[in-house]
PDB file of C-alpha atoms and ligand atoms in Angstrom:
ATOM      1  CA  MET A   1     -49.248  -8.138  77.186  1.00 85.00           C
ATOM      2  CA  ARG A   2     -47.790  -9.156  73.811  1.00 94.00           C
ATOM      3  CA  GLU A   3     -44.136 -10.032  73.493  1.00 98.00           C
ATOM      4  CA  LYS A   4     -42.054  -7.483  71.563  1.00 98.00           C
ATOM      5  CA  VAL A   5     -41.813  -8.527  67.906  1.00 98.00           C
ATOM      6  CA  THR A   6     -38.156  -8.972  66.962  1.00 98.00           C
ATOM      7  CA  ILE A   7     -36.309  -9.189  63.637  1.00 98.00           C
ATOM      8  CA  THR A   8     -35.638 -12.880  64.376  1.00 98.00           C
ATOM      9  CA  ALA A   9     -39.343 -13.493  64.953  1.00 98.00           C
ATOM     10  CA  VAL A  10     -40.208 -11.760  61.665  1.00 98.00           C
ATOM     11  CA  LYS A  11     -37.656 -13.848  59.728  1.00 98.00           C
ATOM     12  CA  ALA A  12     -39.030 -17.052  61.272  1.00 98.00           C
ATOM     13  CA  ARG A  13     -42.472 -16.231  59.848  1.00 98.00           C
ATOM     14  CA  LYS A  14     -41.236 -17.253  56.390  1.00 98.00           C
ATOM     15  CA  GLN A  15     -42.651 -20.572  57.610  1.00 97.00           C
ATOM     16  CA  GLY A  16     -45.972 -18.859  58.552  1.00 96.00           C
ATOM     17  CA  PRO A  17     -48.290 -17.694  59.971  1.00 98.00           C
ATOM     18  CA  LYS A  18     -48.540 -14.692  57.641  1.00 98.00           C
ATOM     19  CA  LEU A  19     -47.093 -11.367  58.740  1.00 99.00           C
ATOM     20  CA  THR A  20     -49.157  -8.208  59.125  1.00 98.00           C
ATOM     21  CA  MET A  21     -47.890  -4.653  58.790  1.00 99.00           C
ATOM     22  CA  VAL A  22     -49.869  -1.381  58.942  1.00 98.00           C
ATOM     23  CA  THR A  23     -48.608   2.186  58.798  1.00 98.00           C
ATOM     24  CA  ALA A  24     -48.897   4.556  61.767  1.00 98.00           C
ATOM     25  CA  TYR A  25     -47.633   8.104  62.079  1.00 98.00           C
ATOM     26  CA  ASP A  26     -48.353   9.093  65.680  1.00 98.00           C
ATOM     27  CA  ALA A  27     -48.821   7.632  69.163  1.00 98.00           C
ATOM     28  CA  PRO A  28     -52.627   7.038  69.125  1.00 98.00           C
ATOM     29  CA  MET A  29     -52.444   5.360  65.718  1.00 98.00           C
ATOM     30  CA  ALA A  30     -49.531   3.190  66.897  1.00 98.00           C
ATOM     31  CA  HIS A  31     -51.537   2.250  70.010  1.00 98.00           C
ATOM     32  CA  ILE A  32     -54.489   1.108  67.873  1.00 98.00           C
ATOM     33  CA  VAL A  33     -52.263  -0.900  65.519  1.00 98.00           C
ATOM     34  CA  ASP A  34     -50.554  -2.483  68.515  1.00 98.00           C
ATOM     35  CA  LEU A  35     -53.871  -3.298  70.253  1.00 98.00           C
ATOM     36  CA  ALA A  36     -54.958  -5.069  67.055  1.00 98.00           C
ATOM     37  CA  GLY A  37     -51.924  -7.354  67.378  1.00 98.00           C
ATOM     38  CA  ILE A  38     -50.332  -6.258  64.083  1.00 98.00           C
ATOM     39  CA  ASP A  39     -46.737  -7.539  63.810  1.00 98.00           C
ATOM     40  CA  MET A  40     -45.051  -4.468  62.361  1.00 99.00           C
ATOM     41  CA  ILE A  41     -45.766  -0.743  62.313  1.00 99.00           C
ATOM     42  CA  LEU A  42     -44.456   1.022  59.241  1.00 99.00           C
ATOM     43  CA  VAL A  43     -43.767   4.705  59.775  1.00 99.00           C
ATOM     44  CA  GLY A  44     -44.064   5.118  56.038  1.00 98.00           C
ATOM     45  CA  ASP A  45     -43.151   8.178  54.041  1.00 98.00           C
ATOM     46  CA  SER A  46     -46.780   7.841  52.909  1.00 98.00           C
ATOM     47  CA  LEU A  47     -47.317  10.146  55.890  1.00 98.00           C
ATOM     48  CA  ALA A  48     -46.533  12.962  53.436  1.00 98.00           C
ATOM     49  CA  THR A  49     -49.806  12.261  51.605  1.00 97.00           C
ATOM     50  CA  ALA A  50     -51.837  10.593  54.370  1.00 97.00           C
ATOM     51  CA  VAL A  51     -51.387  13.209  57.107  1.00 97.00           C
ATOM     52  CA  LEU A  52     -49.388  16.147  55.751  1.00 98.00           C
ATOM     53  CA  GLY A  53     -51.541  16.844  52.683  1.00 97.00           C
ATOM     54  CA  TYR A  54     -48.808  16.578  50.021  1.00 98.00           C
ATOM     55  CA  GLU A  55     -49.418  15.160  46.520  1.00 96.00           C
ATOM     56  CA  ASP A  56     -46.713  12.477  46.804  1.00 97.00           C
ATOM     57  CA  THR A  57     -44.134  11.114  49.251  1.00 98.00           C
ATOM     58  CA  LEU A  58     -41.204  13.180  47.965  1.00 98.00           C
ATOM     59  CA  PRO A  59     -41.507  16.096  50.455  1.00 98.00           C
ATOM     60  CA  ALA A  60     -40.873  13.802  53.456  1.00 98.00           C
ATOM     61  CA  THR A  61     -37.503  14.573  55.056  1.00 98.00           C
ATOM     62  CA  VAL A  62     -35.374  12.768  57.627  1.00 99.00           C
ATOM     63  CA  ASP A  63     -36.441  15.283  60.297  1.00 99.00           C
ATOM     64  CA  ILE A  64     -40.124  14.701  59.510  1.00 99.00           C
ATOM     65  CA  MET A  65     -39.650  10.916  59.612  1.00 99.00           C
ATOM     66  CA  ILE A  66     -37.850  11.185  62.959  1.00 99.00           C
ATOM     67  CA  HIS A  67     -40.622  13.394  64.390  1.00 99.00           C
ATOM     68  CA  HIS A  68     -43.319  10.825  63.509  1.00 99.00           C
ATOM     69  CA  SER A  69     -41.240   7.729  64.294  1.00 99.00           C
ATOM     70  CA  ALA A  70     -40.447   9.059  67.775  1.00 99.00           C
ATOM     71  CA  ALA A  71     -44.166   9.772  68.330  1.00 99.00           C
ATOM     72  CA  VAL A  72     -45.001   6.185  67.321  1.00 99.00           C
ATOM     73  CA  SER A  73     -42.327   4.833  69.662  1.00 99.00           C
ATOM     74  CA  ARG A  74     -43.852   6.713  72.630  1.00 98.00           C
ATOM     75  CA  ALA A  75     -46.872   4.394  72.379  1.00 98.00           C
ATOM     76  CA  LYS A  76     -44.405   1.616  73.326  1.00 98.00           C
ATOM     77  CA  PRO A  77     -45.918  -0.873  70.871  1.00 98.00           C
ATOM     78  CA  ALA A  78     -45.006  -4.555  70.907  1.00 98.00           C
ATOM     79  CA  SER A  79     -45.130  -4.314  67.106  1.00 98.00           C
ATOM     80  CA  LEU A  80     -41.730  -3.883  65.465  1.00 99.00           C
ATOM     81  CA  ILE A  81     -41.285  -0.275  64.278  1.00 99.00           C
ATOM     82  CA  VAL A  82     -39.908   0.020  60.737  1.00 99.00           C
ATOM     83  CA  THR A  83     -39.294   3.592  59.567  1.00 99.00           C
ATOM     84  CA  ASP A  84     -38.951   4.670  55.944  1.00 99.00           C
ATOM     85  CA  MET A  85     -35.814   6.365  54.699  1.00 99.00           C
ATOM     86  CA  PRO A  86     -37.270   9.289  52.733  1.00 99.00           C
ATOM     87  CA  TRP A  87     -36.325  10.319  49.212  1.00 98.00           C
ATOM     88  CA  LEU A  88     -32.788  11.793  48.931  1.00 98.00           C
ATOM     89  CA  SER A  89     -31.774  10.520  52.368  1.00 98.00           C
ATOM     90  CA  TYR A  90     -29.847   7.591  50.813  1.00 98.00           C
ATOM     91  CA  HIS A  91     -29.224   8.702  47.230  1.00 98.00           C
ATOM     92  CA  THR A  92     -26.315  11.119  47.563  1.00 98.00           C
ATOM     93  CA  SER A  93     -23.624   9.074  49.318  1.00 98.00           C
ATOM     94  CA  THR A  94     -23.200   5.932  51.395  1.00 98.00           C
ATOM     95  CA  GLU A  95     -21.909   7.925  54.376  1.00 98.00           C
ATOM     96  CA  GLU A  96     -24.944  10.205  54.285  1.00 98.00           C
ATOM     97  CA  ALA A  97     -27.230   7.159  54.011  1.00 98.00           C
ATOM     98  CA  VAL A  98     -25.686   5.452  57.055  1.00 98.00           C
ATOM     99  CA  ARG A  99     -25.851   8.687  59.061  1.00 98.00           C
ATOM    100  CA  ASN A 100     -29.534   9.170  58.161  1.00 99.00           C
ATOM    101  CA  ALA A 101     -30.422   5.530  58.894  1.00 99.00           C
ATOM    102  CA  GLY A 102     -28.650   5.911  62.246  1.00 99.00           C
ATOM    103  CA  ARG A 103     -30.710   9.014  63.067  1.00 99.00           C
ATOM    104  CA  LEU A 104     -33.948   7.115  62.382  1.00 99.00           C
ATOM    105  CA  ILE A 105     -32.798   4.498  64.903  1.00 99.00           C
ATOM    106  CA  ARG A 106     -31.240   6.803  67.526  1.00 98.00           C
ATOM    107  CA  GLU A 107     -33.686   9.748  67.394  1.00 99.00           C
ATOM    108  CA  GLY A 108     -36.737   8.065  65.811  1.00 98.00           C
ATOM    109  CA  HIS A 109     -36.414   4.922  67.953  1.00 99.00           C
ATOM    110  CA  ALA A 110     -37.111   2.678  64.955  1.00 99.00           C
ATOM    111  CA  GLY A 111     -36.171  -1.001  65.141  1.00 98.00           C
ATOM    112  CA  ALA A 112     -35.349  -1.113  61.434  1.00 99.00           C
ATOM    113  CA  VAL A 113     -35.351   1.087  58.333  1.00 99.00           C
ATOM    114  CA  LYS A 114     -36.944   0.526  54.938  1.00 99.00           C
ATOM    115  CA  LEU A 115     -35.627   1.838  51.659  1.00 98.00           C
ATOM    116  CA  GLU A 116     -36.732   1.563  48.046  1.00 98.00           C
ATOM    117  CA  GLY A 117     -34.787   0.080  45.145  1.00 98.00           C
ATOM    118  CA  GLY A 118     -32.835  -2.967  44.048  1.00 98.00           C
ATOM    119  CA  ARG A 119     -29.260  -3.655  42.940  1.00 98.00           C
ATOM    120  CA  LYS A 120     -28.699   0.066  42.301  1.00 98.00           C
ATOM    121  CA  ARG A 121     -29.007   0.597  46.083  1.00 98.00           C
ATOM    122  CA  LEU A 122     -26.944  -2.447  47.085  1.00 98.00           C
ATOM    123  CA  PRO A 123     -23.823  -0.534  48.264  1.00 98.00           C
ATOM    124  CA  VAL A 124     -25.995   1.667  50.465  1.00 98.00           C
ATOM    125  CA  VAL A 125     -27.976  -1.316  51.812  1.00 98.00           C
ATOM    126  CA  LYS A 126     -24.725  -3.154  52.630  1.00 98.00           C
ATOM    127  CA  ALA A 127     -23.260  -0.100  54.379  1.00 98.00           C
ATOM    128  CA  ILE A 128     -26.381   0.362  56.516  1.00 99.00           C
ATOM    129  CA  LEU A 129     -26.369  -3.345  57.398  1.00 99.00           C
ATOM    130  CA  ASP A 130     -22.653  -3.027  58.258  1.00 98.00           C
ATOM    131  CA  ALA A 131     -23.628  -0.341  60.757  1.00 98.00           C
ATOM    132  CA  GLU A 132     -25.792  -3.020  62.479  1.00 98.00           C
ATOM    133  CA  ILE A 133     -29.046  -1.458  61.300  1.00 99.00           C
ATOM    134  CA  PRO A 134     -31.690  -3.958  60.128  1.00 99.00           C
ATOM    135  CA  VAL A 135     -33.105  -3.175  56.679  1.00 99.00           C
ATOM    136  CA  VAL A 136     -36.393  -3.930  54.922  1.00 99.00           C
ATOM    137  CA  GLY A 137     -36.255  -3.676  51.117  1.00 99.00           C
ATOM    138  CA  HIS A 138     -39.001  -2.319  48.856  1.00 98.00           C
ATOM    139  CA  LEU A 139     -39.346  -3.303  45.184  1.00 98.00           C
ATOM    140  CA  GLY A 140     -41.884  -2.933  42.379  1.00 98.00           C
ATOM    141  CA  LEU A 141     -44.002   0.198  42.399  1.00 98.00           C
ATOM    142  CA  THR A 142     -41.687   2.368  44.454  1.00 98.00           C
ATOM    143  CA  PRO A 143     -43.485   5.688  45.116  1.00 98.00           C
ATOM    144  CA  GLN A 144     -40.235   7.679  45.482  1.00 98.00           C
ATOM    145  CA  SER A 145     -39.623   6.933  41.761  1.00 97.00           C
ATOM    146  CA  VAL A 146     -43.003   8.337  40.712  1.00 97.00           C
ATOM    147  CA  HIS A 147     -41.450  10.685  38.131  1.00 97.00           C
ATOM    148  CA  ALA A 148     -38.977   8.113  36.803  1.00 95.00           C
ATOM    149  CA  MET A 149     -41.783   5.537  36.473  1.00 96.00           C
ATOM    150  CA  GLY A 150     -44.069   8.045  34.730  1.00 96.00           C
ATOM    151  CA  GLY A 151     -46.751   7.694  37.404  1.00 96.00           C
ATOM    152  CA  TYR A 152     -47.975   5.008  39.757  1.00 96.00           C
ATOM    153  CA  ARG A 153     -47.972   1.980  37.463  1.00 95.00           C
ATOM    154  CA  VAL A 154     -47.955  -1.754  38.077  1.00 97.00           C
ATOM    155  CA  GLN A 155     -44.365  -2.957  37.605  1.00 97.00           C
ATOM    156  CA  GLY A 156     -42.848  -6.186  36.312  1.00 97.00           C
ATOM    157  CA  LYS A 157     -45.446  -7.211  33.735  1.00 97.00           C
ATOM    158  CA  ASP A 158     -42.946  -7.766  30.887  1.00 97.00           C
ATOM    159  CA  SER A 159     -40.208 -10.377  30.955  1.00 98.00           C
ATOM    160  CA  GLN A 160     -37.315  -7.913  31.160  1.00 98.00           C
ATOM    161  CA  MET A 161     -38.739  -6.047  34.141  1.00 98.00           C
ATOM    162  CA  ALA A 162     -39.939  -9.244  35.833  1.00 98.00           C
ATOM    163  CA  ARG A 163     -36.431 -10.749  35.541  1.00 98.00           C
ATOM    164  CA  ALA A 164     -34.876  -7.526  36.858  1.00 98.00           C
ATOM    165  CA  LEU A 165     -37.191  -7.506  39.882  1.00 98.00           C
ATOM    166  CA  LEU A 166     -36.412 -11.167  40.623  1.00 98.00           C
ATOM    167  CA  ASP A 167     -32.658 -10.469  40.385  1.00 98.00           C
ATOM    168  CA  ASP A 168     -33.053  -7.380  42.597  1.00 98.00           C
ATOM    169  CA  ALA A 169     -34.939  -9.410  45.224  1.00 98.00           C
ATOM    170  CA  VAL A 170     -32.316 -12.180  45.254  1.00 98.00           C
ATOM    171  CA  ALA A 171     -29.467  -9.639  45.539  1.00 98.00           C
ATOM    172  CA  LEU A 172     -31.127  -7.755  48.416  1.00 98.00           C
ATOM    173  CA  ALA A 173     -31.949 -10.974  50.278  1.00 98.00           C
ATOM    174  CA  GLU A 174     -28.376 -12.246  49.841  1.00 98.00           C
ATOM    175  CA  ALA A 175     -27.044  -8.905  51.119  1.00 98.00           C
ATOM    176  CA  GLY A 176     -28.862  -9.522  54.415  1.00 98.00           C
ATOM    177  CA  ILE A 177     -32.116  -7.536  54.511  1.00 99.00           C
ATOM    178  CA  PHE A 178     -34.651  -9.301  56.778  1.00 99.00           C
ATOM    179  CA  ALA A 179     -37.885  -8.651  54.851  1.00 99.00           C
ATOM    180  CA  LEU A 180     -38.923  -7.326  51.459  1.00 99.00           C
ATOM    181  CA  VAL A 181     -41.974  -5.221  50.592  1.00 99.00           C
ATOM    182  CA  LEU A 182     -43.339  -6.002  47.118  1.00 98.00           C
ATOM    183  CA  GLU A 183     -45.640  -3.263  45.858  1.00 98.00           C
ATOM    184  CA  GLY A 184     -47.805  -3.135  42.737  1.00 98.00           C
ATOM    185  CA  ILE A 185     -46.594  -6.242  40.897  1.00 98.00           C
ATOM    186  CA  PRO A 186     -48.504  -9.207  39.410  1.00 98.00           C
ATOM    187  CA  ASP A 187     -49.353 -11.962  41.898  1.00 98.00           C
ATOM    188  CA  THR A 188     -47.491 -14.699  40.009  1.00 98.00           C
ATOM    189  CA  LEU A 189     -44.269 -12.659  39.984  1.00 98.00           C
ATOM    190  CA  ALA A 190     -44.677 -11.992  43.725  1.00 98.00           C
ATOM    191  CA  GLU A 191     -45.208 -15.730  44.238  1.00 98.00           C
ATOM    192  CA  LEU A 192     -42.034 -16.564  42.285  1.00 98.00           C
ATOM    193  CA  ILE A 193     -39.961 -14.000  44.211  1.00 98.00           C
ATOM    194  CA  THR A 194     -41.412 -15.281  47.504  1.00 98.00           C
ATOM    195  CA  SER A 195     -40.402 -18.838  46.670  1.00 98.00           C
ATOM    196  CA  GLU A 196     -36.899 -17.814  45.525  1.00 98.00           C
ATOM    197  CA  ILE A 197     -35.751 -15.878  48.590  1.00 98.00           C
ATOM    198  CA  ALA A 198     -35.269 -17.052  52.177  1.00 98.00           C
ATOM    199  CA  ILE A 199     -36.718 -13.928  53.837  1.00 98.00           C
ATOM    200  CA  PRO A 200     -40.406 -12.975  54.160  1.00 98.00           C
ATOM    201  CA  THR A 201     -42.056 -10.901  51.439  1.00 99.00           C
ATOM    202  CA  ILE A 202     -44.728  -8.416  52.446  1.00 98.00           C
ATOM    203  CA  GLY A 203     -47.144  -7.547  49.678  1.00 98.00           C
ATOM    204  CA  ILE A 204     -49.171  -4.462  48.883  1.00 98.00           C
ATOM    205  CA  GLY A 205     -50.947  -4.864  45.582  1.00 98.00           C
ATOM    206  CA  ALA A 206     -48.913  -8.038  45.002  1.00 98.00           C
ATOM    207  CA  GLY A 207     -51.513 -10.761  45.512  1.00 98.00           C
ATOM    208  CA  THR A 208     -52.044 -13.250  48.273  1.00 98.00           C
ATOM    209  CA  ARG A 209     -48.958 -15.451  47.932  1.00 98.00           C
ATOM    210  CA  CYS A 210     -46.556 -13.154  49.759  1.00 98.00           C
ATOM    211  CA  ASP A 211     -45.520 -14.058  53.313  1.00 98.00           C
ATOM    212  CA  GLY A 212     -47.450 -11.079  54.664  1.00 98.00           C
ATOM    213  CA  GLN A 213     -49.426  -7.971  53.756  1.00 98.00           C
ATOM    214  CA  VAL A 214     -49.107  -4.248  54.440  1.00 98.00           C
ATOM    215  CA  LEU A 215     -51.707  -1.471  54.122  1.00 98.00           C
ATOM    216  CA  VAL A 216     -51.830   2.228  54.925  1.00 98.00           C
ATOM    217  CA  PHE A 217     -53.790   3.035  58.137  1.00 98.00           C
ATOM    218  CA  HIS A 218     -55.983   5.680  56.506  1.00 98.00           C
ATOM    219  CA  ASP A 219     -56.847   3.379  53.594  1.00 97.00           C
ATOM    220  CA  VAL A 220     -57.705   0.300  55.620  1.00 98.00           C
ATOM    221  CA  LEU A 221     -59.883   2.317  58.024  1.00 98.00           C
ATOM    222  CA  GLY A 222     -61.563   4.530  55.405  1.00 97.00           C
ATOM    223  CA  MET A 223     -60.221   7.797  56.766  1.00 96.00           C
ATOM    224  CA  SER A 224     -60.134   9.695  53.501  1.00 88.00           C
ATOM    225  CA  ASP A 225     -62.434  10.302  50.559  1.00 87.00           C
ATOM    226  CA  GLN A 226     -59.599  10.141  48.005  1.00 86.00           C
ATOM    227  CA  ARG A 227     -59.743   7.579  45.189  1.00 89.00           C
ATOM    228  CA  LEU A 228     -58.247   4.319  46.431  1.00 92.00           C
ATOM    229  CA  ALA A 229     -55.955   1.908  44.606  1.00 93.00           C
ATOM    230  CA  LYS A 230     -57.523  -1.369  43.432  1.00 94.00           C
ATOM    231  CA  PHE A 231     -55.582  -3.374  46.025  1.00 95.00           C
ATOM    232  CA  VAL A 232     -56.974  -1.531  49.064  1.00 96.00           C
ATOM    233  CA  ARG A 233     -59.700  -3.147  51.121  1.00 97.00           C
ATOM    234  CA  GLN A 234     -61.481  -0.803  53.525  1.00 96.00           C
ATOM    235  CA  TYR A 235     -62.405  -2.572  56.741  1.00 98.00           C
ATOM    236  CA  ALA A 236     -64.190   0.476  58.174  1.00 98.00           C
ATOM    237  CA  HIS A 237     -65.441   3.892  57.027  1.00 97.00           C
ATOM    238  CA  LEU A 238     -64.176   6.070  59.856  1.00 98.00           C
ATOM    239  CA  MET A 239     -64.471   9.226  57.728  1.00 97.00           C
ATOM    240  CA  ASP A 240     -68.285   8.770  57.642  1.00 97.00           C
ATOM    241  CA  VAL A 241     -68.412   7.893  61.345  1.00 98.00           C
ATOM    242  CA  ALA A 242     -66.249  10.916  62.257  1.00 98.00           C
ATOM    243  CA  THR A 243     -68.218  13.333  60.036  1.00 98.00           C
ATOM    244  CA  ALA A 244     -71.559  12.178  61.479  1.00 98.00           C
ATOM    245  CA  ALA A 245     -70.190  12.473  65.039  1.00 98.00           C
ATOM    246  CA  LEU A 246     -68.925  16.033  64.461  1.00 98.00           C
ATOM    247  CA  GLN A 247     -72.224  17.059  62.817  1.00 98.00           C
ATOM    248  CA  GLN A 248     -74.057  15.795  65.911  1.00 98.00           C
ATOM    249  CA  TYR A 249     -71.633  17.691  68.185  1.00 98.00           C
ATOM    250  CA  SER A 250     -72.253  20.884  66.209  1.00 98.00           C
ATOM    251  CA  ALA A 251     -76.044  20.379  66.390  1.00 98.00           C
ATOM    252  CA  ASP A 252     -75.869  19.761  70.177  1.00 98.00           C
ATOM    253  CA  VAL A 253     -73.834  22.955  70.679  1.00 98.00           C
ATOM    254  CA  GLN A 254     -76.425  24.962  68.719  1.00 98.00           C
ATOM    255  CA  ALA A 255     -79.291  23.336  70.630  1.00 98.00           C
ATOM    256  CA  GLY A 256     -77.622  24.017  73.992  1.00 98.00           C
ATOM    257  CA  THR A 257     -77.726  20.308  74.874  1.00 98.00           C
ATOM    258  CA  PHE A 258     -73.950  20.139  75.035  1.00 98.00           C
ATOM    259  CA  PRO A 259     -72.509  20.303  77.626  1.00 98.00           C
ATOM    260  CA  ALA A 260     -75.041  18.491  79.830  1.00 98.00           C
ATOM    261  CA  GLU A 261     -75.166  18.728  83.648  1.00 97.00           C
ATOM    262  CA  SER A 262     -72.966  15.636  83.946  1.00 98.00           C
ATOM    263  CA  GLU A 263     -70.358  17.261  81.655  1.00 98.00           C
ATOM    264  CA  THR A 264     -70.215  20.501  83.689  1.00 98.00           C
ATOM    265  CA  TYR A 265     -68.105  21.568  86.703  1.00 98.00           C
ATOM    266  CA  HIS A 266     -69.876  23.258  89.633  1.00 97.00           C
ATOM    267  CA  MET A 267     -68.803  25.397  92.593  1.00 97.00           C
ATOM    268  CA  ASN A 268     -70.283  26.933  95.707  1.00 98.00           C
ATOM    269  CA  ASN A 269     -72.840  29.537  94.576  1.00 97.00           C
ATOM    270  CA  ALA A 270     -72.054  31.836  97.507  1.00 98.00           C
ATOM    271  CA  ILE A 271     -68.592  32.499  96.040  1.00 98.00           C
ATOM    272  CA  ILE A 272     -70.115  33.582  92.723  1.00 97.00           C
ATOM    273  CA  GLU A 273     -72.570  35.871  94.529  1.00 97.00           C
ATOM    274  CA  GLU A 274     -69.667  37.406  96.436  1.00 97.00           C
ATOM    275  CA  LEU A 275     -67.747  38.002  93.172  1.00 97.00           C
ATOM    276  CA  ARG A 276     -70.886  39.505  91.616  1.00 96.00           C
ATOM    277  CA  ALA A 277     -71.267  41.907  94.514  1.00 95.00           C
ATOM    278  CA  GLU A 278     -67.562  42.941  94.392  1.00 96.00           C
ATOM    279  CA  ARG A 279     -67.797  43.518  90.649  1.00 96.00           C
ATOM    280  CA  ALA A 280     -70.954  45.613  91.127  1.00 95.00           C
ATOM    281  CA  ILE A 281     -69.109  47.908  93.513  1.00 94.00           C
ATOM    282  CA  GLU A 282     -66.116  48.193  91.145  1.00 95.00           C
ATOM    283  CA  THR A 283     -68.203  48.947  88.036  1.00 94.00           C
ATOM    284  CA  GLY A 284     -71.099  50.831  89.598  1.00 89.00           C
ATOM    285  CA  LYS A 285     -73.597  48.367  88.147  1.00 79.00           C
ATOM    286  CA  THR A 286     -76.254  46.703  90.278  1.00 75.00           C
ATOM    287  CA  SER A 287     -75.173  43.210  91.211  1.00 66.00           C
ATOM    288  CA  HIS A 288     -77.955  41.526  89.181  1.00 69.00           C
ATOM    289  CA  GLN A 289     -76.600  43.244  86.018  1.00 72.00           C
ATOM    290  CA  ILE A 290     -73.179  41.652  86.454  1.00 68.00           C
ATOM    291  CA  GLY A 291     -72.607  38.739  84.135  1.00 66.00           C
ATOM    292  CA  VAL A 292     -75.644  39.742  82.062  1.00 62.00           C
ATOM    293  CA  ASP A 293     -75.220  41.044  78.500  1.00 58.00           C
ATOM    294  CA  GLU A 294     -75.729  44.800  78.056  1.00 51.00           C
TER     295      GLU A 294
HETATM  296  O1  KIV B 301     -44.825   4.594  52.874  1.00 91.67           O
HETATM  297  C1  KIV B 301     -45.559   3.592  52.890  1.00 91.67           C
HETATM  298  O2  KIV B 301     -46.658   3.589  53.458  1.00 91.67           O
HETATM  299  C2  KIV B 301     -45.095   2.400  52.204  1.00 91.67           C
HETATM  300  C3  KIV B 301     -46.087   1.289  52.011  1.00 91.67           C
HETATM  301  C4  KIV B 301     -47.015   1.639  50.926  1.00 91.67           C
HETATM  302  C5  KIV B 301     -45.414  -0.016  51.792  1.00 91.67           C
HETATM  303  O3  KIV B 301     -43.975   2.340  51.793  1.00 91.67           O
END
């Protein structure tokens, strides 16, 4: 059995080998991610789009995140569970943010929380850290800001935004977060940020020079037929496999070849004959008519 991945172990991986993180939203998914030896499970608010059918991540609530995080924790993975703080759970007040982060730990059984944003969120990040809750930061293309960003766009391409992202990363790292997700930024900027901070960076659409990588479960396994972002690599096409399997199941049902003898329970025939005879007396039918369509 794998040793439980700790925050200390994650921080030490700044020196390599590279960190891996994949999202999971329920117990079977968490079990698969764990079996694959992935370091961290992200219970991402991407669950809103990946499994709940919403257009973006904004409808995810603290209660929804807790529901899925607790399900993931029941798989008892060795992977460290990091659960997303959803939109509006840390934007209204520091007290509210600490309370919500605490619920993700206490009720969702997360080992750490992740939240989006840079220096603007520093007071909230510090307050959550003060409550002894480990925090992962998230900078660059931050999906909770989809409206403010005017869509899902690569961030940090001009000098002003690149400098701001670097300053945000340094401030968050100095505040005490233990890892930083960099999403949708140029590879050279991700490389610079990675070299300037002492904690591991985990990239998604941020090139290869981060200290680790994260992908969404459904994307990496090809479980949807939605258009994928350029940075996604599909390592399987489970949607095709699942569709073909269900088509075969349907065909077998129609052909009467499912269930087979080996998939069927049996009982003593005398008991059935006895029931048939009793039923015949009750209904006035002859016993051979019982159980036969009119
Ligand atoms: O919610 C999520 O899945 C994420 C990843 C894209 C990093 O935040």
